Short mmCIF file of C-alpha atoms in Angstrom, two decimals:
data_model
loop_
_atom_site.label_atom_id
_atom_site.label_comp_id
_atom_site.label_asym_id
_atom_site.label_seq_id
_atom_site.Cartn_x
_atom_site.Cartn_y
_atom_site.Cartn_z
CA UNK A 125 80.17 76.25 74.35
CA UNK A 126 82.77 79.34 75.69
CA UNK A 127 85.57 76.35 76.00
CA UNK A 128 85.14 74.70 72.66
CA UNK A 129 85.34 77.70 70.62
CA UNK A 130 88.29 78.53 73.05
CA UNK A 131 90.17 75.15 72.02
CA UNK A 132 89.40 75.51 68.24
CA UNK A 133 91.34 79.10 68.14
CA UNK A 134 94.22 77.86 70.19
CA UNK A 135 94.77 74.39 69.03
CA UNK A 136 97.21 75.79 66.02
CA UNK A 137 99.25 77.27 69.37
CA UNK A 138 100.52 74.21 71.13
CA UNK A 139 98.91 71.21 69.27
CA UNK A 140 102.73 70.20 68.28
CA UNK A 141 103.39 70.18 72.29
CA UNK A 142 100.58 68.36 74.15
CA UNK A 143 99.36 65.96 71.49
CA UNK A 144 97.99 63.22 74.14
CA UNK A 145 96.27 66.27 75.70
CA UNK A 146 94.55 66.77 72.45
CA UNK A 147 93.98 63.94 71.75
CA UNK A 148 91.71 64.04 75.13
CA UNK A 149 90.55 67.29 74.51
CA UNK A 150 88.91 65.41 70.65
CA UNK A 151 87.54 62.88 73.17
CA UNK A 152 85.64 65.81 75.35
CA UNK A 153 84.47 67.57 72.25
CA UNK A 154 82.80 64.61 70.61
CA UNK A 155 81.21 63.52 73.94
CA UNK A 156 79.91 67.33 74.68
CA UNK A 157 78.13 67.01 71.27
CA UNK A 158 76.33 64.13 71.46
CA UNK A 159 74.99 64.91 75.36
CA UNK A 160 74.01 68.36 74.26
CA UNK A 161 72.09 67.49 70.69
CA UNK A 162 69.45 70.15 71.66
CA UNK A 163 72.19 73.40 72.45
CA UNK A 164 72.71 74.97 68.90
CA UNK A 165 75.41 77.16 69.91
CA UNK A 166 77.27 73.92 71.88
CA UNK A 167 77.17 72.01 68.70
CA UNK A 168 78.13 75.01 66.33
CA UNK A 169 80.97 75.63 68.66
CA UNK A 170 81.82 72.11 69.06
CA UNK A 171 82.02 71.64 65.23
CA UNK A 172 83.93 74.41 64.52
CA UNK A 173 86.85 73.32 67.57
CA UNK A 174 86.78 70.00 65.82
CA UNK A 175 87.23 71.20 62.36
CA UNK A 176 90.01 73.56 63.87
CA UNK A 177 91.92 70.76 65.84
CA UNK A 178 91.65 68.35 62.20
CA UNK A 179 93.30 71.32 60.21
CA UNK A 180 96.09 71.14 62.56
CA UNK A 181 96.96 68.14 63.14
CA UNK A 182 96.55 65.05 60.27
CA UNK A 183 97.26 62.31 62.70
CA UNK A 184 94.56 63.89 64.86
CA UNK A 185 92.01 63.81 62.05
CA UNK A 186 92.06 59.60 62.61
CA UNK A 187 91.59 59.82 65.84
CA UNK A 188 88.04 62.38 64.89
CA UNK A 189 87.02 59.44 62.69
CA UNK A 190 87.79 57.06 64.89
CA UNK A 191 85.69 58.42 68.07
CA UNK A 192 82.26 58.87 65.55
CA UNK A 193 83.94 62.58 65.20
CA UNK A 194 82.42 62.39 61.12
CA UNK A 195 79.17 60.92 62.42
CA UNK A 196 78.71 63.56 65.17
CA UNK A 197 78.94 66.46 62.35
CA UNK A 198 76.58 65.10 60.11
CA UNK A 199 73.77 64.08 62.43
CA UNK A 200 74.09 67.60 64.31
CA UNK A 201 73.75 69.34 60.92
CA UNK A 202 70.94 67.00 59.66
CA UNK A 203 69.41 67.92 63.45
CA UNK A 204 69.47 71.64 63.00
CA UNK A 205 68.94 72.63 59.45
CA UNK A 206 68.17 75.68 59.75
CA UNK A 207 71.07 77.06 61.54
CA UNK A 208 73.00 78.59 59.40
CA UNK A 209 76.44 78.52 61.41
CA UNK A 210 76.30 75.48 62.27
CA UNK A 211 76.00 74.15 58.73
CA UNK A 212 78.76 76.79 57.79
CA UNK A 213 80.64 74.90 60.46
CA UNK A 214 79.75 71.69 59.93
CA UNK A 215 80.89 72.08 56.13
CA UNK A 216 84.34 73.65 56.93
CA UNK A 217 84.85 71.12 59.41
CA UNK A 218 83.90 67.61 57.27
CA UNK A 219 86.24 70.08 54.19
CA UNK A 220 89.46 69.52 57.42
CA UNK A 221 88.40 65.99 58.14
CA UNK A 222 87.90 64.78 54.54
CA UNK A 223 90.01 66.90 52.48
CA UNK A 224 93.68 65.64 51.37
CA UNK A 225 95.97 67.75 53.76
CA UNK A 226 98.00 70.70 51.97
CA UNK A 227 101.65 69.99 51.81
CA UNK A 228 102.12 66.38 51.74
CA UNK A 229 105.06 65.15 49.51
CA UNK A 230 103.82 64.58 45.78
CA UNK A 231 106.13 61.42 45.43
CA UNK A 232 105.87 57.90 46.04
CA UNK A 233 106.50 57.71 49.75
CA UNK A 234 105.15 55.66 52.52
CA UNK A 235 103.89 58.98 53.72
CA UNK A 236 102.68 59.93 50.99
CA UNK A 237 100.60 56.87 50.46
CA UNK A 238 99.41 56.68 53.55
CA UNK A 239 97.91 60.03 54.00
CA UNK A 240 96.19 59.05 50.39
CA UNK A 241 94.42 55.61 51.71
CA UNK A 242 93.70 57.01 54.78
CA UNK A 243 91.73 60.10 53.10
CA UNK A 244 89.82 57.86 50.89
CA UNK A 245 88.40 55.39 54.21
CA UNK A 246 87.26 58.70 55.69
CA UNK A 247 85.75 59.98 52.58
CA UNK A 248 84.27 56.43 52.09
CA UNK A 249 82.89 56.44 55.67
CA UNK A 250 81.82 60.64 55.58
CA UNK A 251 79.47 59.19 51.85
CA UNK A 252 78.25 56.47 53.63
CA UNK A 253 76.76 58.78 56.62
CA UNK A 254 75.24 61.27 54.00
CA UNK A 255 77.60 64.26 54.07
CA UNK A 256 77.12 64.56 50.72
CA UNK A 257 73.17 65.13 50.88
CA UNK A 258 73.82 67.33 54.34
CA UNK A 259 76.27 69.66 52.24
CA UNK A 260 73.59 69.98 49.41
CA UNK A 261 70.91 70.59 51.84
CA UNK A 262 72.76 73.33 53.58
CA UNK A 263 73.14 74.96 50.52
CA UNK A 264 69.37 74.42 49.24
CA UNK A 265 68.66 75.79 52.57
CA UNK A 266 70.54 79.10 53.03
CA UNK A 267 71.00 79.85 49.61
CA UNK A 268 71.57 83.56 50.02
CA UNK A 269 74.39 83.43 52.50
CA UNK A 270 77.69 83.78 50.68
CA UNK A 271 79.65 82.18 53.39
CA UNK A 272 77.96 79.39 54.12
CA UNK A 273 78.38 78.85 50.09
CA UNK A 274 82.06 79.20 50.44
CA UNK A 275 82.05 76.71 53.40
CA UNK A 276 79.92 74.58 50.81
CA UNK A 277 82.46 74.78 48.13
CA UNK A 278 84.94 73.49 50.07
CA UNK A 279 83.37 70.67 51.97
CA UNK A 280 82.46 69.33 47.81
CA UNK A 281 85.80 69.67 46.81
CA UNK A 282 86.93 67.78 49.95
CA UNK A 283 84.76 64.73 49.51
CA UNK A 284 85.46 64.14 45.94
CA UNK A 285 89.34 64.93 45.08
CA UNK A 286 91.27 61.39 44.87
CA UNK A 287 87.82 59.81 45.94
CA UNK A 288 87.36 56.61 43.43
CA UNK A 289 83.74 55.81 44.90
CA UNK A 290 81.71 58.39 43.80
CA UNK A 291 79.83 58.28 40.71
CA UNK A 292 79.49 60.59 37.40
CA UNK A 293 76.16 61.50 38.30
CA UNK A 294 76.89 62.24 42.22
CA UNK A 295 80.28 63.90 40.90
CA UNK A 296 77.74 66.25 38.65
CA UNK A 297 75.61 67.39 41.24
CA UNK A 298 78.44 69.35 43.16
CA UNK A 299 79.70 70.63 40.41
CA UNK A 300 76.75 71.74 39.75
CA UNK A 301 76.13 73.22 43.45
CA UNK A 302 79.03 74.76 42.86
CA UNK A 303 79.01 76.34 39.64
CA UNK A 304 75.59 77.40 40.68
CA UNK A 305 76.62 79.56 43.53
CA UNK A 306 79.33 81.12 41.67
CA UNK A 307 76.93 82.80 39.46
CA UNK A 308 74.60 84.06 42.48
CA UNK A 309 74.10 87.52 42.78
CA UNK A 310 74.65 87.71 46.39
CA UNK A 311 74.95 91.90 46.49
CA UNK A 312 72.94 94.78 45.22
CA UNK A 313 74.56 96.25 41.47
CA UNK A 314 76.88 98.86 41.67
CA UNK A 315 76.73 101.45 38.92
CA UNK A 316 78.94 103.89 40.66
CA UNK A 317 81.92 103.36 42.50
CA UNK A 318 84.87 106.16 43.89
CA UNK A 319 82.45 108.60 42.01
CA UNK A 320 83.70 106.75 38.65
CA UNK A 321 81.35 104.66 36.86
CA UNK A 322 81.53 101.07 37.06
CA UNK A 323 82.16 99.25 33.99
CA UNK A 324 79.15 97.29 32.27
CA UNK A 325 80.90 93.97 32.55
CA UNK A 326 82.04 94.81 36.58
CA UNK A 327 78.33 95.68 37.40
CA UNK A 328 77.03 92.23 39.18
CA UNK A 329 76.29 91.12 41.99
CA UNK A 330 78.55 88.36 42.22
CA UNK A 331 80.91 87.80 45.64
CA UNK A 332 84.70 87.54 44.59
CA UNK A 333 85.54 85.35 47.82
CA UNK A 334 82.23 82.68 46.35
CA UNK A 335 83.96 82.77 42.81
CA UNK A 336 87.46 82.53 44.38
CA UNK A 337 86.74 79.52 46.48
CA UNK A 338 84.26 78.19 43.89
CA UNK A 339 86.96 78.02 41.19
CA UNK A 340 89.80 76.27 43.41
CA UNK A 341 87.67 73.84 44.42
CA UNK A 342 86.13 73.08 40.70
CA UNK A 343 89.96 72.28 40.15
CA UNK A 344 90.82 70.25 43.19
CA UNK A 345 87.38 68.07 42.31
CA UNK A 346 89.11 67.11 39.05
CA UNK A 347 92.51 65.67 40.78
CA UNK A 348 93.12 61.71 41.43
CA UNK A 349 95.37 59.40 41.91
CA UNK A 350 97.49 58.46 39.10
CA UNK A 351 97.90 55.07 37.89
CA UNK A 352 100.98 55.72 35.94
CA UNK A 353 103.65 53.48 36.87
CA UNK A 354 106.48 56.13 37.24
CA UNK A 355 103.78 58.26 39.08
CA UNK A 356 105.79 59.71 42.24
CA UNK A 357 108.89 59.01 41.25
CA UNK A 358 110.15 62.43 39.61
CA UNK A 359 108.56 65.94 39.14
CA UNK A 360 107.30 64.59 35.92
CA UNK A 361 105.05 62.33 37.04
CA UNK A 362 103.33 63.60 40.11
CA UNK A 363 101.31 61.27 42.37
CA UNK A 364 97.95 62.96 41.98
CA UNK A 365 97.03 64.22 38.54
CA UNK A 366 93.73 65.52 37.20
CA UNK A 367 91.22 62.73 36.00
CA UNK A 368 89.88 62.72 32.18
CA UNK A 369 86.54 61.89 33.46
CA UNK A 370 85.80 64.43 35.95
CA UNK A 371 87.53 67.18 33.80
CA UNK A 372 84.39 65.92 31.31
CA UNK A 373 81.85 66.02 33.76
CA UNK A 374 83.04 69.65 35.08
CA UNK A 375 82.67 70.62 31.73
CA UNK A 376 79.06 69.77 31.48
CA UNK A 377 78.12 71.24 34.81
CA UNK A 378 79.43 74.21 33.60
CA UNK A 379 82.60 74.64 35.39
CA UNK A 380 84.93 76.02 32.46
CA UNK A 381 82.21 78.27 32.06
CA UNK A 382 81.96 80.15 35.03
CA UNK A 383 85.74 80.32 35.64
CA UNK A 384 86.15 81.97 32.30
CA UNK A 385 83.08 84.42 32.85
CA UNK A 386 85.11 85.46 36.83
CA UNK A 387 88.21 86.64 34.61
CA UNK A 388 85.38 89.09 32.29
CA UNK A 389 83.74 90.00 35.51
CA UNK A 390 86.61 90.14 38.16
CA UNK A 391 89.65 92.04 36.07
CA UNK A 392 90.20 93.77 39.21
CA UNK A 393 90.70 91.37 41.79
CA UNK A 394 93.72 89.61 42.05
CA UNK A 395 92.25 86.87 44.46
CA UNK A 396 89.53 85.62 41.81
CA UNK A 397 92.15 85.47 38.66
CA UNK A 398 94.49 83.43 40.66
CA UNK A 399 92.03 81.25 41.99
CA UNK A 400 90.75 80.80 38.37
CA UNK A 401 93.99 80.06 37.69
CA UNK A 402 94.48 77.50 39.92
CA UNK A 403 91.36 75.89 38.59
CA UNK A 404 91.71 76.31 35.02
CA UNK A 405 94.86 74.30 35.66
CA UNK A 406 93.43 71.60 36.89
CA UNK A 407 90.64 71.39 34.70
CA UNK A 408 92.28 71.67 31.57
CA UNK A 409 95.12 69.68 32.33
CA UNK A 410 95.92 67.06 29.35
CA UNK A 411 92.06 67.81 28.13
CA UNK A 412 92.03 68.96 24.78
CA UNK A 413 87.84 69.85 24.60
CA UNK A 414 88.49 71.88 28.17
CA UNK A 415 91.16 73.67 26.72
CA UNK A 416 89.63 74.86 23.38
CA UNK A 417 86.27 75.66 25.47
CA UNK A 418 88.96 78.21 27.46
CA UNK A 419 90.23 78.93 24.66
CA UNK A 420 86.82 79.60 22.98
CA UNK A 421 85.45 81.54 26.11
CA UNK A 422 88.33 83.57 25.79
CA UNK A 423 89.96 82.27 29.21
CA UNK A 424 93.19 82.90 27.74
CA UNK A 425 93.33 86.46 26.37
CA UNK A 426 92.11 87.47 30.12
CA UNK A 427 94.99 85.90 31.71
CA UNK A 428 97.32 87.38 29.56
CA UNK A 429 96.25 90.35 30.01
CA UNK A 430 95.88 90.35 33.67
CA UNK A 431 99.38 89.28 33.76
CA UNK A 432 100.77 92.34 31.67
CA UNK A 433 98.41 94.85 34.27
CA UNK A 434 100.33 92.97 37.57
CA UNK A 435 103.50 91.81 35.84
CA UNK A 436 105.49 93.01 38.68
CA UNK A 437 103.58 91.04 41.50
CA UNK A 438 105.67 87.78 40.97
CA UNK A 439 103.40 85.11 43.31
CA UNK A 440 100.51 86.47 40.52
CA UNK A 441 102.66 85.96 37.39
CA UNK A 442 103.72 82.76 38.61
CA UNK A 443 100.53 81.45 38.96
CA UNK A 444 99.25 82.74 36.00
CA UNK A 445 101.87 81.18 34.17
CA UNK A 446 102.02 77.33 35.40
CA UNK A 447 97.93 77.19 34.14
CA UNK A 448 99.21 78.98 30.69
CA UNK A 449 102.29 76.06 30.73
CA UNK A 450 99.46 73.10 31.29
CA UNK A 451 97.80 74.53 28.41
CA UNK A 452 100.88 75.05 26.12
CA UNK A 453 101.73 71.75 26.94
CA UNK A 454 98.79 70.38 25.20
CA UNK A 455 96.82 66.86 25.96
CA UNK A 456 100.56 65.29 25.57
CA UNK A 457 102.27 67.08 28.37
CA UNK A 458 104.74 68.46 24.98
CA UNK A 459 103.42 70.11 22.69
CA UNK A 460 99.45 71.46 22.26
CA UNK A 461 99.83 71.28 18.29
CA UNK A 462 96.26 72.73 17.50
CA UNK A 463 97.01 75.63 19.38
CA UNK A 464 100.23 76.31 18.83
CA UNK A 465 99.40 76.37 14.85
CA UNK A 466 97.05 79.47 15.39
CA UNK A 467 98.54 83.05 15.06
CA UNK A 468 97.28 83.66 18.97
CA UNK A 469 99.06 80.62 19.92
CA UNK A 470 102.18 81.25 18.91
CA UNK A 471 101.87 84.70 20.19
CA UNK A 472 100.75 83.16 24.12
CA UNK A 473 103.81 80.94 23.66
CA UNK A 474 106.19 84.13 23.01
CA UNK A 475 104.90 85.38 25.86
CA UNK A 476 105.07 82.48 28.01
CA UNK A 477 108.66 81.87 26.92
CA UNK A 478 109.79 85.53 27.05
CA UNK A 479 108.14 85.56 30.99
CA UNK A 480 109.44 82.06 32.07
CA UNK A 481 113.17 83.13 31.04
CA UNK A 482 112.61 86.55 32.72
CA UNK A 483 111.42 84.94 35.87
CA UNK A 484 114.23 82.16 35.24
CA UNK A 485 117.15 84.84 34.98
CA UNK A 486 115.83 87.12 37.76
CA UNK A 487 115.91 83.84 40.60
CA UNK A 488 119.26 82.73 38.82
CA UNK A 489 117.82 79.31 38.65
CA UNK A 490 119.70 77.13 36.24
CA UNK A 491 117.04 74.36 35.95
CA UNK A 492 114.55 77.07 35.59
CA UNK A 493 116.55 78.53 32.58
CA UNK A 494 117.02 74.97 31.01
CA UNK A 495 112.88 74.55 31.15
CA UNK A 496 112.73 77.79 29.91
CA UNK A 497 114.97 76.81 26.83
CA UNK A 498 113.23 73.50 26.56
CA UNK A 499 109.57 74.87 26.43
CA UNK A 500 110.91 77.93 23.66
CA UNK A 501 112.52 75.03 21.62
CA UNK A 502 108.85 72.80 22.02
CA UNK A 503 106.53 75.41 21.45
CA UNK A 504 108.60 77.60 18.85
CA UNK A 505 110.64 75.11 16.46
CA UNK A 506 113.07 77.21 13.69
CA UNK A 507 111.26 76.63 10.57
CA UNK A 508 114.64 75.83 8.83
CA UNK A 509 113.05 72.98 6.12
CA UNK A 510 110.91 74.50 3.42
CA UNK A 511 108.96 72.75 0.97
CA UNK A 512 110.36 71.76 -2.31
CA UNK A 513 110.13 74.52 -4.84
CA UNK A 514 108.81 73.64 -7.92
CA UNK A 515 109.97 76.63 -10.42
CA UNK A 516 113.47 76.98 -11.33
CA UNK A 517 115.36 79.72 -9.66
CA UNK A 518 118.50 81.87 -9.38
CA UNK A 519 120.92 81.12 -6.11
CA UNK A 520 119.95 83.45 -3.68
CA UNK A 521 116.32 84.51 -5.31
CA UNK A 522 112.67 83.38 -4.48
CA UNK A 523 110.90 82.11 -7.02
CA UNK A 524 108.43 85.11 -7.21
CA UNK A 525 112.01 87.55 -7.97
CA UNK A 526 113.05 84.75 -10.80
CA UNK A 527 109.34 84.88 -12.30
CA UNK A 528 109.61 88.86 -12.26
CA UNK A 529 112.85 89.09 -13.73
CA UNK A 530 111.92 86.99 -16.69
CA UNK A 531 108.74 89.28 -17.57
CA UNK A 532 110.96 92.20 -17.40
CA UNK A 533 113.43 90.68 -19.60
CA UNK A 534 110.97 89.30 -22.25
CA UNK A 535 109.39 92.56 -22.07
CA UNK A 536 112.69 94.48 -22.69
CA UNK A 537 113.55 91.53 -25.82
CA UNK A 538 110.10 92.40 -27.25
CA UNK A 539 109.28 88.86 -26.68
CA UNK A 540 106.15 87.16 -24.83
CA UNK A 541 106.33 87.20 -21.14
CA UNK A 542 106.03 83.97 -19.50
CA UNK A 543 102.37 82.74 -18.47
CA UNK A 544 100.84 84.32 -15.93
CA UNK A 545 98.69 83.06 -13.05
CA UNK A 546 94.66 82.79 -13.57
CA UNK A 547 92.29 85.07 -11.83
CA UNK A 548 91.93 82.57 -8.97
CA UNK A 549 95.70 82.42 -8.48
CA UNK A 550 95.92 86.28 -8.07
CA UNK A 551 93.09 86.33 -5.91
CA UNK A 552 94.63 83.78 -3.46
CA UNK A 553 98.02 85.45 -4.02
CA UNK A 554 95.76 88.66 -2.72
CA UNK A 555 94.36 86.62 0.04
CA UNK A 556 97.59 85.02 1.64
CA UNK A 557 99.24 88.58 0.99
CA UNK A 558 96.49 90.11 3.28
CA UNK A 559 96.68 87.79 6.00
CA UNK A 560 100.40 88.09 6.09
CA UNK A 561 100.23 91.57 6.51
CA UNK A 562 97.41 91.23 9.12
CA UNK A 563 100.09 88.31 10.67
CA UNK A 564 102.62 91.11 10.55
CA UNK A 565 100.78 93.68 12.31
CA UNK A 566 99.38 91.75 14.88
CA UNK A 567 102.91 90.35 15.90
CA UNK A 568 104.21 93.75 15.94
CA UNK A 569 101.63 94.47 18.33
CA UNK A 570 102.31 91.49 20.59
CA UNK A 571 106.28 92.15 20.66
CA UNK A 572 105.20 95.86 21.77
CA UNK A 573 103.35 94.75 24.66
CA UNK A 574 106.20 92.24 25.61
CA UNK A 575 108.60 94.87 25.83
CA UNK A 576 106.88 96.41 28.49
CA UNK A 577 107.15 93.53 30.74
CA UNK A 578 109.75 93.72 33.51
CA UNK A 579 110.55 92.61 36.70
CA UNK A 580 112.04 93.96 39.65
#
């Protein structure tokens, strides 16, 4: 037990250096397991060297399926239930084995490719053993342990993104799982904190690092493989995009939901409004009903915000910013015209514009300027072309002047002013003059706040 745990905290050290050693060492592991079914702490251990060894290496991971590795994990944790860290192992360590692997080229490469179909056989095999139901069970099981849920999270985001073979209704229930332990109360309430009191919408029991990983994996459920036929072949058109139909079946598990209640009840925490960021990306991504739910929830006004309190932390900003691009961008990937249209819109696209061109000028990035051009001359058009006018009227004069300088000069003749307007003309003239005024003051507001942004 002592040696496996040893190997799974060294094998990010020299796994680059001895890889047929390792791939002996995988050989050991797996054997140790399934001669020692009965030792809890062999197989937690064992597991979690496994898991360790998978995150390091991808070709490694292959050789894991190969040897039974996925089989191993999921009959230990089906034998021993009720241990709760060796489920918390077992999940992280099918999340390594079954997950896409961070970093991998999002272009249409061999490589690329490759890692893809080989991710979906070991998914396909990991279904067909039950790591699904193992993953639910654990969670079922120890259902007040906040790190086992995090482990949970994971493994469910791991088994589904880019996998074409499970169902809606299979897709549901981890979403579900998930969305469900992201609004457990996993501590007592604080009312007080630092002697200051805690603010009504900060006084949960909620655990930031459950939300955090929660939320990024809600996203990374959503993403597949695109069947465009550019996909891969520029920046444009990336080789894994987020899929219409699980961004609809997030919804209705309640995904968009509890992302948008972490920014109300984490407006402190850094960690959780990134991750939601992250997330919210993903799951709104060319989805028009996701993005007004967001926008309903008020998803929006909480990023914005949180980006004005940390505008100076620039990995934050930037974050914060791609999600707020996706949703600018609309379900076209141009130009999100129902959004856009609204007074709020127009004010998150100022924003947006005025924060990509900071960021743009402070890295001295010439392609980042040109986007940053691009999306202010999308999402902002000059409203050069009015509407025809239909009363006559002086060069230089609106018709409302012309129409007052005739009354005052039929009044001064002693003749009868023009016609006025009926009642229900003045009281729309009232109306639109109110909510320009109300327009006025709001952007005034908006371009105040603006100003204050800088970076360093």
């Amino acid at each position: 037990a002592n040696a496996m745990y040893a190997l799974g905290a060294v094998a990010h050290t020299t796994m680059k250096v001895h890889t047929d050693l390792w791939n002996v060492m995988v050989k050991c592991v797996i054997a140790a397991l399934r001669c020692h079914q009965d030792d809890q702490l062999v197989l937690s251990n064992g597991v979690y060297a496994l898991g360790s060894m998978c995150t390091t290496s991808i070709g490694l991971r292959e050789r894991v399926v190969e040897w039974k590795g996925v089989e191993t994990i999921v009959y230990s944790m089906a034998l021993h239930e009720e241990d709760h860290i060796l489920q918390s192992n077992g999940c992280l360590a099918l999340a390594r084995i079954c997950g896409v692997p961070k970093g991998i080229p999002n272009e249409d490469s061999e490589f690329s490719l490759g890692i893809l179909q080989a991710t979906q056989e070991i998914q396909k095999q990991a279904l067909e053993l039950g790591a699904m139901e193992v993953i639910l069970l654990a969670e079922q099981k120890h259902s007040d342990d906040p790190v086992l849920s995090r482990a949970c999270c994971e493994a469910a985001a791991a088994i589904t993104t880019c996998n074409i073979l499970l169902n809606d209704e299979e897709f549901e229930k981890l979403a579900k799982m998930i969305a469900r332990v992201m609004a457990k109360e996993y501590h007592e309430i604080e009312t007080v904190r630092n002697k200051q009191p805690v603010p009504p919408e900060e006084q949960h029991g909620l655990d930031e690092f459950v939300v955090a990983y929660g939320s990024r994996a809600l996203g990374q459920m959503c993403l597949v493989r695109s069947t465009d036929k550019a996909a891969g072949t520029h920046p444009r058109f990336p080789l894994v995009v987020s899929g219409a139909s699980k961004q609809k079946t997030l919804a209705k598990a309640g995904g968009i939901h509890r992302m948008c209640e972490a920014l109300v009840r984490f407006p402190r925490k850094k960690v959780v409004l990134s991750s939601v960021a992250v997330g919210l990306a993903q799951a709104w991504s060319r989805h028009e009903e996701n993005q007004r739910l967001a926008v309903k929830l008020k998803g929006v006004e909480q990023m914005v915000a949180s980006m004005h309190k940390w505008q100076e932390d620039e990995p934050f900003v930037h974050t914060m910013l791609h999600a707020l691009k996706v949703l600018l961008q609309g379900s076209e990937g141009e130009r999100n015209h129902w959004y856009l249209d609204t007074l709020r819109g127009r004010d998150t696209a100022k924003f947006v514009v005025k924060t990509a061109t900071a960021e743009a000028n402070n890295a001295g990035n010439a392609e980042m300027i040109g986007e940053a051009q691009e999306m202010a001359r999308q999402w902002l058009p000059e409203r050069k072309h009015q509407g025809p006018v239909e009363e006559k009227k002086e060069e230089g004069l609106s018709p409302r002047t012309t129409l007052a300088k005739a009354v005052k000069a039929a009044e001064e003749a002693g003749g009868a002013a023009p016609p006025q307007h009926d009642a229900a003309s003045a009281q729309r003239r009232q109306a639109v003059e109110a909510q320009r005024q109300e327009r006025t003051l709001n952007r005034s507001k908006s371009q105040a706040k603006i100003k204050r942004l800088s970076f360093s």
